[in-house]
Structures are given as C-alpha cells and as structure tokens.
Amino acid sequence: MQQMWEDSQRRLFEELGQYQGADMQFANAVESAGIATSPLAGGSGAFDLTDSQAHGRVTQPRVERYAQVVRKLNDARVAAARPQIDVLAGLEKATLDSSSELKSKQIGQVWKLLAHYTSPKESRNIAAGACAYLEETFVEHVDRIVAQYPHDANVGGIPSTNRKIRGYLNVQFGRLGRVPAFLEMFNDEAIWAHMYTLYRCGFKQELLKYALDMEDIITDSDPGFVAHLKGFCDQAAAIRSDIPVTAASLEDPYKAALYKVLGRGNVSKKAAAEVVQTTEDYLWSSLAVVRDAEQIAAATGHPRNTLESLQALMLKYGPGHFDPNGNNPLLYFRVLLLCGLFENAVDFLLQNDRFQIEAVHIAIALAFYGLLNIPSAETMPSSFGSYLVAADNSGGRAMLDFSRM
C-alpha cells in the first residue's frame, strides 16, 4: 500500500510538471527500514506514511483517505488533459473523516478557503477570495451567536438579514451590560455598528439599502456618507472623500472602522481598535482595503494599499506575534494562506509533525490549481532559506521545491 502511494504521488508531481527528477532526494525521504527523518525537524518526514510497530509497518487510515483522492486525480489526468475533478472537495472530505485522528476542526477550513481562490468569481484575486472566505465565516459566526443566545438576541418574527444583525449586536452589547455611550444611536439602534456588521458579513447591497432607508438620520452625522457609499458600491471611479476626520467625529469606533474600509477620510488604526480586535477582523479589514485599493486611493488621494506590503508585514510579525505560546500553529498557517503566501504556508505547516500529511496534500492541491511558485530545473537556486522555501531572485517571491519534501 505504501509503495503504491509513493508511486502515485511521485507520478502526480511529474504530471504537474513540478518533480525535477531528483530520484535520490525523493527516495531518501522514506527510509526502507522504518520512519524517515526530516533534516529540519529531526522527526518524521513529510512522506513518512506509516505507523512504525514492532511487527511491521501499518498504513495510517488518514493517509489512505488522502491516497484515494490522489489516485482518482491521477486516473482523471490519464483519462483527460483537463480532468474534471473536484480535488478540494475530496481532500476536505478526507480531512473531515480524519477529524478524530487530527483532533482539530481548523484544518478542515483550509479547503473552504482554497475553494475561494479557485472559484471563477475570485480566482487569482487573493484579496477578493480571502475577503469572501472571511465574510462567509463571519456570517456563520453571527448565525451561531444568535442561535446560541435567542433570548438576548430577541430577533423575533422572520429572521431577515437586518433582524439577525440587530440580534447579534443585542448579544454583543448585552454582554457588556449596556450599549456604550459613545455609539451613535437612533431608536435604540446603533446605526454605525449595524452598517459595519453588514459590510463585515459581505452584505454590500443590504448595507446600501439600509443606509438609503436611514439617510435622513445618517445625514445629521455625515451629510455626504450615503452618496459616498452609493458611489463605492456602484464602483464609481470619481469618488472623492475630502471630509475632515477628527477624534470627535469618529468617537463611534464602528463608524471609524466602516470609514476605513470604505475610504471615507483618513482614519487612524487606533480609532477602530475597539472593533477590529480578532486576527480575522484585522486581516479582513486589511485585505478589504487591498481588494478595493483603486477606489479607496481615488477617494482619499493616498497611495493604494498593496497585497505585497501586507504580506511583508505578516512575515515580519512571524508566528510568535499570533501564537506567542506556540499552542496553535494553524493560526499563523491560516494567516499566511489568507495573505496568499502559499509557499511559506506549506513550509511552515510541514515543520509541524502533527500536520505534515495535510501540508503535503495542501501543496498538491495548490500545485494542481497553479497557485504555487515552483522553481524549474534551470532556475533551481543553489541555496534555500529554509526546508522548502527559497527566494525568487526575479521578484522576491518564495518558491516551493517539491523534491525536498
């Protein structure tokens, strides 16, 4: 079984054009007598697919689940030049079926994220795909909170989008014991918190409709906001936002957070700090301004935000910034994936013995969809920055060398 899997996996790399003929390097990854060793981690290698026991070697059930997906992919590639197979769905099912072994549900979310990068709507647009994923998971969070605290949410009637958002905020403010005095209110409704949460969920058109319905009230706070929002949602090219922003005008942090992602004035990070508290919220707000960089730059007159600058910042922060105690390696892994740092993400996860098998198959999926930067034999660097990642001299982007896995 193991030999079949090794042959199948090697054949897949060759067909994808990623395997560079490093037969000895691959062979050394799995030692014939037992557990292979990783030159970096000093433990099990990425391609060690067995449990070592006194009376022989037993293929891990988790590996067999993934192997079935790869075999189907290989068969499909033999049958057609462009195989019509949902690789991500197959790998996601293999992960879910292995949840008792992995003891983690987070890894299953990876396939949902990658699906956004490969969908026709967001394909190749990293910021758009990442935002769509973060919005989708936030909607799930809102629904979960409302269902968990029905009395506090007090949705009532038909649970429309606005009712659910209102219920979610009721729970949030209920935990505080009161609605903060600095929030701008109308008829017991925190209007800027409501609008920000709609946009955080990705409900752009619902946000616009809500703002139009509340235009008379919003005008008292910002006369030009609704016009700005309409132009932004319609992707109008001539949006300008010369509104002066002061601490007094942005006392409501939800208003500040919404202004920031819509390019409404020059908003400091501190002004929205009370709203943007989680890693997911921070990444969404950062990626949203990258996704809509052209519109925001036109509106504010400031240089456009780039994905490259966000990537550089996340690499500078490193895993210790997001996971100081080292208890949750998947957190930084997801940060890297959300920022489109696929090569670095696989390299990072491969160094964790617990998730090495998943790292290999995530690499397979990324390679299948053409999302990995992989050196050719002609451009193979002479030295590597780490176990899998090397600097690309042409553009500074990392590269992933399959032959060293």
GROMACS .gro file of C-alpha atoms in nm:
model
  405
    1MET     CA    1   0.000   0.000   0.000
    2GLN     CA    2   0.275   0.245   0.093
    3GLN     CA    3   0.472   0.174  -0.226
    4MET     CA    4   0.157   0.228  -0.433
    5TRP     CA    5   0.104   0.562  -0.262
    6GLU     CA    6   0.464   0.674  -0.311
    7ASP     CA    7   0.448   0.582  -0.681
    8SER     CA    8   0.113   0.756  -0.718
    9GLN     CA    9   0.233   1.072  -0.550
   10ARG     CA   10   0.557   1.083  -0.749
   11ARG     CA   11   0.361   1.036  -1.072
   12LEU     CA   12   0.132   1.323  -0.977
   13PHE     CA   13   0.425   1.558  -0.921
   14GLU     CA   14   0.573   1.454  -1.256
   15GLU     CA   15   0.243   1.512  -1.438
   16LEU     CA   16   0.202   1.851  -1.275
   17GLY     CA   17   0.546   1.941  -1.401
   18GLN     CA   18   0.680   2.002  -1.051
   19TYR     CA   19   0.903   1.698  -0.993
   20GLN     CA   20   1.252   1.772  -1.115
   21GLY     CA   21   1.382   1.417  -1.142
   22ALA     CA   22   1.554   1.421  -0.801
   23ASP     CA   23   1.510   1.046  -0.756
   24MET     CA   24   1.766   1.013  -0.480
   25GLN     CA   25   1.619   1.306  -0.287
   26PHE     CA   26   1.274   1.152  -0.303
   27ALA     CA   27   1.398   0.806  -0.215
   28ASN     CA   28   1.580   0.938   0.088
   29ALA     CA   29   1.251   1.086   0.216
   30VAL     CA   30   1.125   0.741   0.305
   31GLU     CA   31   1.382   0.508   0.456
   32SER     CA   32   1.325   0.143   0.382
   33ALA     CA   33   1.386   0.025   0.737
   34GLY     CA   34   1.139   0.243   0.927
   35ILE     CA   35   1.049   0.603   0.993
   36ALA     CA   36   1.202   0.862   0.763
   37THR     CA   37   1.375   1.160   0.919
   38SER     CA   38   1.331   1.525   0.835
   39PRO     CA   39   1.657   1.723   0.811
   40LEU     CA   40   1.484   2.022   0.966
   41ALA     CA   41   1.260   1.884   1.237
   42GLY     CA   42   1.463   1.576   1.323
   43GLY     CA   43   1.144   1.372   1.336
   44SER     CA   44   0.908   1.206   1.091
   45GLY     CA   45   0.944   1.324   0.734
   46ALA     CA   46   0.663   1.462   0.525
   47PHE     CA   47   0.636   1.142   0.325
   48ASP     CA   48   0.650   0.905   0.620
   49LEU     CA   49   0.311   0.747   0.568
   50THR     CA   50   0.317   0.468   0.820
   51ASP     CA   51   0.291   0.393   1.187
   52SER     CA   52   0.601   0.201   1.296
   53GLN     CA   53   0.514  -0.104   1.507
   54ALA     CA   54   0.711  -0.395   1.648
   55HIS     CA   55   0.573  -0.644   1.395
   56GLY     CA   56   0.581  -0.429   1.082
   57ARG     CA   57   0.450  -0.112   0.925
   58VAL     CA   58   0.082  -0.024   0.907
   59THR     CA   59  -0.053   0.240   0.671
   60GLN     CA   60  -0.229   0.517   0.859
   61PRO     CA   61  -0.606   0.527   0.785
   62ARG     CA   62  -0.578   0.902   0.742
   63VAL     CA   63  -0.318   0.857   0.467
   64GLU     CA   64  -0.534   0.605   0.283
   65ARG     CA   65  -0.820   0.856   0.270
   66TYR     CA   66  -0.596   1.113   0.105
   67ALA     CA   67  -0.443   0.846  -0.119
   68GLN     CA   68  -0.785   0.764  -0.261
   69VAL     CA   69  -0.829   1.127  -0.368
   70VAL     CA   70  -0.485   1.139  -0.531
   71ARG     CA   71  -0.546   0.810  -0.713
   72LYS     CA   72  -0.871   0.950  -0.852
   73LEU     CA   73  -0.685   1.261  -0.961
   74ASN     CA   74  -0.418   1.055  -1.134
   75ASP     CA   75  -0.681   0.842  -1.308
   76ALA     CA   76  -0.864   1.156  -1.420
   77ARG     CA   77  -0.543   1.308  -1.557
   78VAL     CA   78  -0.477   0.992  -1.758
   79ALA     CA   79  -0.829   0.999  -1.898
   80ALA     CA   80  -0.836   1.370  -1.989
   81ALA     CA   81  -0.591   1.654  -2.048
   82ARG     CA   82  -0.802   1.876  -1.822
   83PRO     CA   83  -0.957   1.647  -1.561
   84GLN     CA   84  -1.298   1.750  -1.429
   85ILE     CA   85  -1.248   1.651  -1.067
   86ASP     CA   86  -1.317   1.848  -0.751
   87VAL     CA   87  -0.986   1.789  -0.575
   88LEU     CA   88  -1.065   2.026  -0.289
   89ALA     CA   89  -1.397   1.858  -0.207
   90GLY     CA   90  -1.228   1.519  -0.199
   91LEU     CA   91  -0.946   1.638   0.024
   92GLU     CA   92  -1.191   1.820   0.251
   93LYS     CA   93  -1.390   1.500   0.299
   94ALA     CA   94  -1.069   1.309   0.376
   95THR     CA   95  -0.984   1.569   0.640
   96LEU     CA   96  -1.331   1.565   0.794
   97ASP     CA   97  -1.329   1.185   0.806
   98SER     CA   98  -0.995   1.210   0.989
   99SER     CA   99  -1.114   1.463   1.248
  100SER     CA  100  -1.091   1.213   1.534
  101GLU     CA  101  -0.726   1.148   1.448
  102LEU     CA  102  -0.639   1.513   1.388
  103LYS     CA  103  -0.833   1.637   1.693
  104SER     CA  104  -0.872   1.969   1.511
  105LYS     CA  105  -1.150   2.120   1.304
  106GLN     CA  106  -0.942   2.414   1.188
  107ILE     CA  107  -0.756   2.224   0.919
  108GLY     CA  108  -1.087   2.144   0.751
  109GLN     CA  109  -1.143   2.516   0.697
  110VAL     CA  110  -0.835   2.531   0.474
  111TRP     CA  111  -1.014   2.359   0.186
  112LYS     CA  112  -1.302   2.608   0.206
  113LEU     CA  113  -1.054   2.894   0.186
  114LEU     CA  114  -0.873   2.742  -0.112
  115ALA     CA  115  -1.207   2.694  -0.286
  116HIS     CA  116  -1.249   3.073  -0.289
  117TYR     CA  117  -0.911   3.114  -0.456
  118THR     CA  118  -1.010   2.871  -0.730
  119SER     CA  119  -1.370   2.981  -0.788
  120PRO     CA  120  -1.447   3.158  -1.118
  121LYS     CA  121  -1.557   3.470  -0.930
  122GLU     CA  122  -1.248   3.522  -0.714
  123SER     CA  123  -0.989   3.309  -0.893
  124ARG     CA  124  -0.641   3.461  -0.895
  125ASN     CA  125  -0.758   3.757  -0.687
  126ILE     CA  126  -0.612   3.673  -0.348
  127ALA     CA  127  -0.762   3.966  -0.160
  128ALA     CA  128  -1.111   3.911  -0.303
  129GLY     CA  129  -1.103   3.537  -0.232
  130ALA     CA  130  -0.971   3.583   0.122
  131CYS     CA  131  -1.231   3.851   0.199
  132ALA     CA  132  -1.511   3.632   0.066
  133TYR     CA  133  -1.396   3.348   0.292
  134LEU     CA  134  -1.366   3.575   0.598
  135GLU     CA  135  -1.710   3.721   0.529
  136GLU     CA  136  -1.861   3.377   0.488
  137THR     CA  137  -1.717   3.254   0.818
  138PHE     CA  138  -1.829   3.573   0.994
  139VAL     CA  139  -2.186   3.517   0.875
  140GLU     CA  140  -2.163   3.168   1.024
  141HIS     CA  141  -2.038   3.325   1.348
  142VAL     CA  142  -2.330   3.571   1.357
  143ASP     CA  143  -2.583   3.292   1.296
  144ARG     CA  144  -2.420   3.080   1.566
  145ILE     CA  145  -2.428   3.358   1.826
  146VAL     CA  146  -2.791   3.444   1.750
  147ALA     CA  147  -2.890   3.076   1.778
  148GLN     CA  148  -2.689   3.029   2.098
  149TYR     CA  149  -2.846   3.327   2.275
  150PRO     CA  150  -3.201   3.353   2.136
  151HIS     CA  151  -3.338   3.537   2.440
  152ASP     CA  152  -3.068   3.804   2.433
  153ALA     CA  153  -3.079   3.833   2.055
  154ASN     CA  154  -3.456   3.879   2.056
  155VAL     CA  155  -3.475   3.851   1.677
  156GLY     CA  156  -3.846   3.782   1.663
  157GLY     CA  157  -4.055   3.727   1.352
  158ILE     CA  158  -3.890   3.624   1.029
  159PRO     CA  159  -3.510   3.623   1.079
  160SER     CA  160  -3.421   3.863   0.797
  161THR     CA  161  -3.065   3.982   0.747
  162ASN     CA  162  -3.118   4.308   0.937
  163ARG     CA  163  -3.303   4.130   1.218
  164LYS     CA  164  -3.015   3.887   1.261
  165ILE     CA  165  -2.758   4.168   1.260
  166ARG     CA  166  -2.964   4.355   1.518
  167GLY     CA  167  -2.992   4.038   1.727
  168TYR     CA  168  -2.618   3.977   1.706
  169LEU     CA  169  -2.546   4.329   1.829
  170ASN     CA  170  -2.802   4.285   2.107
  171VAL     CA  171  -2.600   3.989   2.230
  172GLN     CA  172  -2.270   4.174   2.194
  173PHE     CA  173  -2.388   4.479   2.386
  174GLY     CA  174  -2.579   4.263   2.633
  175ARG     CA  175  -2.254   4.102   2.738
  176LEU     CA  176  -2.123   4.448   2.818
  177GLY     CA  177  -2.431   4.512   3.029
  178ARG     CA  178  -2.520   4.823   2.829
  179VAL     CA  179  -2.482   4.991   2.494
  180PRO     CA  180  -2.164   5.203   2.510
  181ALA     CA  181  -2.246   5.571   2.544
  182PHE     CA  182  -2.011   5.672   2.263
  183LEU     CA  183  -2.210   5.482   1.997
  184GLU     CA  184  -2.436   5.688   1.771
  185MET     CA  185  -2.791   5.565   1.832
  186PHE     CA  186  -3.133   5.609   1.675
  187ASN     CA  187  -3.443   5.449   1.825
  188ASP     CA  188  -3.223   5.223   2.039
  189GLU     CA  189  -3.031   5.108   1.731
  190ALA     CA  190  -2.657   5.151   1.691
  191ILE     CA  191  -2.669   5.257   1.327
  192TRP     CA  192  -2.293   5.259   1.254
  193ALA     CA  193  -2.242   4.928   1.433
  194HIS     CA  194  -2.526   4.786   1.225
  195MET     CA  195  -2.380   4.916   0.897
  196TYR     CA  196  -2.028   4.799   0.979
  197THR     CA  197  -2.151   4.450   1.067
  198LEU     CA  198  -2.346   4.428   0.741
  199TYR     CA  199  -2.032   4.511   0.548
  200ARG     CA  200  -1.820   4.276   0.761
  201CYS     CA  201  -2.059   3.999   0.653
  202GLY     CA  202  -2.014   4.094   0.288
  203PHE     CA  203  -2.370   4.225   0.256
  204LYS     CA  204  -2.281   4.527   0.044
  205GLN     CA  205  -2.620   4.576  -0.121
  206GLU     CA  206  -2.803   4.526   0.209
  207LEU     CA  207  -2.576   4.792   0.358
  208LEU     CA  208  -2.661   5.035   0.080
  209LYS     CA  209  -3.035   4.973   0.120
  210TYR     CA  210  -3.013   5.020   0.498
  211ALA     CA  211  -2.820   5.346   0.452
  212LEU     CA  212  -3.074   5.475   0.199
  213ASP     CA  213  -3.359   5.391   0.437
  214MET     CA  214  -3.177   5.572   0.719
  215GLU     CA  215  -3.044   5.858   0.505
  216ASP     CA  216  -3.222   6.135   0.695
  217ILE     CA  217  -3.067   6.015   1.022
  218ILE     CA  218  -2.723   5.947   0.880
  219THR     CA  219  -2.714   6.292   0.719
  220ASP     CA  220  -2.713   6.453   1.064
  221SER     CA  221  -2.385   6.273   1.133
  222ASP     CA  222  -2.227   6.283   0.785
  223PRO     CA  223  -2.416   6.462   0.504
  224GLY     CA  224  -2.207   6.305   0.229
  225PHE     CA  225  -2.183   5.949   0.352
  226VAL     CA  226  -2.475   5.793   0.164
  227ALA     CA  227  -2.362   5.945  -0.165
  228HIS     CA  228  -2.010   5.817  -0.099
  229LEU     CA  229  -2.140   5.471  -0.016
  230LYS     CA  230  -2.359   5.459  -0.327
  231GLY     CA  231  -2.066   5.553  -0.547
  232PHE     CA  232  -1.846   5.298  -0.373
  233CYS     CA  233  -2.098   5.016  -0.413
  234ASP     CA  234  -2.156   5.112  -0.777
  235GLN     CA  235  -1.777   5.116  -0.825
  236ALA     CA  236  -1.788   5.473  -0.948
  237ALA     CA  237  -1.445   5.595  -1.046
  238ALA     CA  238  -1.488   5.957  -0.943
  239ILE     CA  239  -1.546   5.916  -0.568
  240ARG     CA  240  -1.371   6.178  -0.360
  241SER     CA  241  -1.374   6.197   0.018
  242ASP     CA  242  -1.229   6.522   0.146
  243ILE     CA  243  -1.425   6.503   0.471
  244PRO     CA  244  -1.216   6.615   0.769
  245VAL     CA  245  -1.178   6.335   1.021
  246THR     CA  246  -1.135   6.424   1.387
  247ALA     CA  247  -1.141   6.228   1.711
  248ALA     CA  248  -1.477   6.386   1.791
  249SER     CA  249  -1.634   6.297   1.456
  250LEU     CA  250  -1.517   5.937   1.491
  251GLU     CA  251  -1.595   5.877   1.856
  252ASP     CA  252  -1.805   5.577   1.746
  253PRO     CA  253  -1.541   5.309   1.666
  254TYR     CA  254  -1.781   5.128   1.431
  255LYS     CA  255  -1.810   5.446   1.228
  256ALA     CA  256  -1.430   5.471   1.218
  257ALA     CA  257  -1.395   5.105   1.113
  258LEU     CA  258  -1.650   5.149   0.834
  259TYR     CA  259  -1.488   5.472   0.714
  260LYS     CA  260  -1.153   5.295   0.695
  261VAL     CA  261  -1.266   5.011   0.469
  262LEU     CA  262  -1.474   5.244   0.251
  263GLY     CA  263  -1.204   5.507   0.205
  264ARG     CA  264  -1.406   5.775   0.382
  265GLY     CA  265  -1.138   6.010   0.510
  266ASN     CA  266  -0.802   5.933   0.666
  267VAL     CA  267  -0.878   5.709   0.964
  268SER     CA  268  -0.611   5.602   1.212
  269LYS     CA  269  -0.584   5.239   1.323
  270LYS     CA  270  -0.638   5.345   1.682
  271ALA     CA  271  -0.981   5.490   1.604
  272ALA     CA  272  -1.116   5.147   1.507
  273ALA     CA  273  -0.918   4.940   1.758
  274GLU     CA  274  -1.220   4.855   1.974
  275VAL     CA  275  -1.393   4.695   1.675
  276VAL     CA  276  -1.100   4.530   1.498
  277GLN     CA  277  -0.986   4.302   1.780
  278THR     CA  278  -0.951   3.950   1.640
  279THR     CA  279  -0.696   3.824   1.390
  280GLU     CA  280  -0.978   3.756   1.143
  281ASP     CA  281  -1.117   4.109   1.178
  282TYR     CA  282  -0.772   4.260   1.132
  283LEU     CA  283  -0.699   4.052   0.824
  284TRP     CA  284  -1.041   4.121   0.673
  285SER     CA  285  -1.007   4.499   0.715
  286SER     CA  286  -0.652   4.487   0.576
  287LEU     CA  287  -0.749   4.269   0.281
  288ALA     CA  288  -1.064   4.470   0.211
  289VAL     CA  289  -0.862   4.787   0.154
  290VAL     CA  290  -0.632   4.586  -0.077
  291ARG     CA  291  -0.930   4.442  -0.266
  292ASP     CA  292  -1.078   4.788  -0.316
  293ALA     CA  293  -0.743   4.966  -0.337
  294GLU     CA  294  -0.816   5.157  -0.657
  295GLN     CA  295  -1.143   5.302  -0.529
  296ILE     CA  296  -1.000   5.387  -0.187
  297ALA     CA  297  -0.693   5.552  -0.337
  298ALA     CA  298  -0.916   5.759  -0.566
  299ALA     CA  299  -1.136   5.857  -0.274
  300THR     CA  300  -0.863   5.950  -0.029
  301GLY     CA  301  -0.587   6.064  -0.260
  302HIS     CA  302  -0.343   5.838  -0.075
  303PRO     CA  303  -0.122   5.566  -0.230
  304ARG     CA  304  -0.307   5.240  -0.294
  305ASN     CA  305  -0.270   4.958  -0.046
  306THR     CA  306  -0.090   4.654  -0.186
  307LEU     CA  307  -0.101   4.285  -0.109
  308GLU     CA  308   0.278   4.278  -0.117
  309SER     CA  309   0.305   4.526   0.170
  310LEU     CA  310   0.058   4.323   0.378
  311GLN     CA  311   0.250   4.003   0.303
  312ALA     CA  312   0.576   4.163   0.408
  313LEU     CA  313   0.417   4.277   0.734
  314MET     CA  314   0.281   3.930   0.816
  315LEU     CA  315   0.621   3.772   0.750
  316LYS     CA  316   0.783   4.036   0.969
  317TYR     CA  317   0.539   3.961   1.252
  318GLY     CA  318   0.611   3.588   1.233
  319PRO     CA  319   0.425   3.310   1.418
  320GLY     CA  320   0.515   3.443   1.762
  321HIS     CA  321   0.301   3.753   1.712
  322PHE     CA  322  -0.015   3.549   1.652
  323ASP     CA  323   0.060   3.244   1.866
  324PRO     CA  324   0.300   3.351   2.146
  325ASN     CA  325   0.279   3.020   2.331
  326GLY     CA  326   0.307   2.803   2.022
  327ASN     CA  327  -0.014   2.619   2.107
  328ASN     CA  328  -0.195   2.680   1.778
  329PRO     CA  329   0.030   2.652   1.471
  330LEU     CA  330  -0.271   2.653   1.241
  331LEU     CA  331  -0.339   3.017   1.328
  332TYR     CA  332  -0.026   3.154   1.160
  333PHE     CA  333  -0.066   2.899   0.883
  334ARG     CA  334  -0.409   3.045   0.805
  335VAL     CA  335  -0.268   3.398   0.822
  336LEU     CA  336  -0.014   3.305   0.555
  337LEU     CA  337  -0.280   3.141   0.336
  338LEU     CA  338  -0.515   3.438   0.370
  339CYS     CA  339  -0.238   3.668   0.251
  340GLY     CA  340  -0.156   3.448  -0.047
  341LEU     CA  341   0.178   3.333   0.093
  342PHE     CA  342   0.115   2.976  -0.016
  343GLU     CA  343   0.476   2.862  -0.033
  344ASN     CA  344   0.555   2.998   0.314
  345ALA     CA  345   0.234   2.845   0.450
  346VAL     CA  346   0.319   2.494   0.330
  347ASP     CA  347   0.675   2.530   0.456
  348PHE     CA  348   0.552   2.641   0.798
  349LEU     CA  349   0.297   2.361   0.833
  350LEU     CA  350   0.538   2.096   0.712
  351GLN     CA  351   0.760   2.170   1.012
  352ASN     CA  352   0.480   2.057   1.245
  353ASP     CA  353   0.482   1.677   1.277
  354ARG     CA  354   0.113   1.667   1.356
  355PHE     CA  355   0.007   1.820   1.024
  356GLN     CA  356   0.280   1.712   0.783
  357ILE     CA  357   0.048   1.484   0.588
  358GLU     CA  358  -0.200   1.770   0.544
  359ALA     CA  359   0.082   2.002   0.437
  360VAL     CA  360   0.179   1.766   0.156
  361HIS     CA  361  -0.176   1.741   0.025
  362ILE     CA  362  -0.236   2.114   0.053
  363ALA     CA  363   0.076   2.152  -0.162
  364ILE     CA  364  -0.067   1.902  -0.412
  365ALA     CA  365  -0.394   2.097  -0.433
  366LEU     CA  366  -0.218   2.431  -0.471
  367ALA     CA  367   0.006   2.287  -0.743
  368PHE     CA  368  -0.291   2.135  -0.925
  369TYR     CA  369  -0.460   2.476  -0.942
  370GLY     CA  370  -0.139   2.653  -1.039
  371LEU     CA  371  -0.115   2.857  -0.719
  372LEU     CA  372   0.240   2.760  -0.621
  373ASN     CA  373   0.561   2.926  -0.733
  374ILE     CA  374   0.794   2.635  -0.805
  375PRO     CA  375   1.148   2.656  -0.946
  376SER     CA  376   1.226   2.482  -1.272
  377ALA     CA  377   1.542   2.278  -1.317
  378GLU     CA  378   1.702   2.576  -1.494
  379THR     CA  379   1.619   2.824  -1.220
  380MET     CA  380   1.679   2.599  -0.919
  381PRO     CA  381   1.857   2.813  -0.658
  382SER     CA  382   2.183   2.691  -0.514
  383SER     CA  383   2.073   2.753  -0.156
  384PHE     CA  384   1.744   2.769   0.030
  385GLY     CA  385   1.623   2.996   0.305
  386SER     CA  386   1.455   2.706   0.484
  387TYR     CA  387   1.347   2.345   0.439
  388LEU     CA  388   1.110   2.419   0.148
  389VAL     CA  389   1.113   2.788   0.072
  390ALA     CA  390   1.367   2.974  -0.137
  391ALA     CA  391   1.387   3.332  -0.255
  392ASP     CA  392   1.291   3.405  -0.613
  393ASN     CA  393   1.555   3.644  -0.741
  394SER     CA  394   1.328   3.773  -1.016
  395GLY     CA  395   1.053   3.906  -0.796
  396GLY     CA  396   1.135   3.827  -0.435
  397ARG     CA  397   0.853   3.573  -0.410
  398ALA     CA  398   0.924   3.248  -0.229
  399MET     CA  399   0.943   2.918  -0.416
  400LEU     CA  400   0.848   2.569  -0.305
  401ASP     CA  401   1.070   2.279  -0.408
  402PHE     CA  402   0.874   1.952  -0.412
  403SER     CA  403   1.187   1.743  -0.449
  404ARG     CA  404   1.292   1.825  -0.092
  405MET     CA  405   0.964   1.724   0.069
   0.00000   0.00000   0.00000
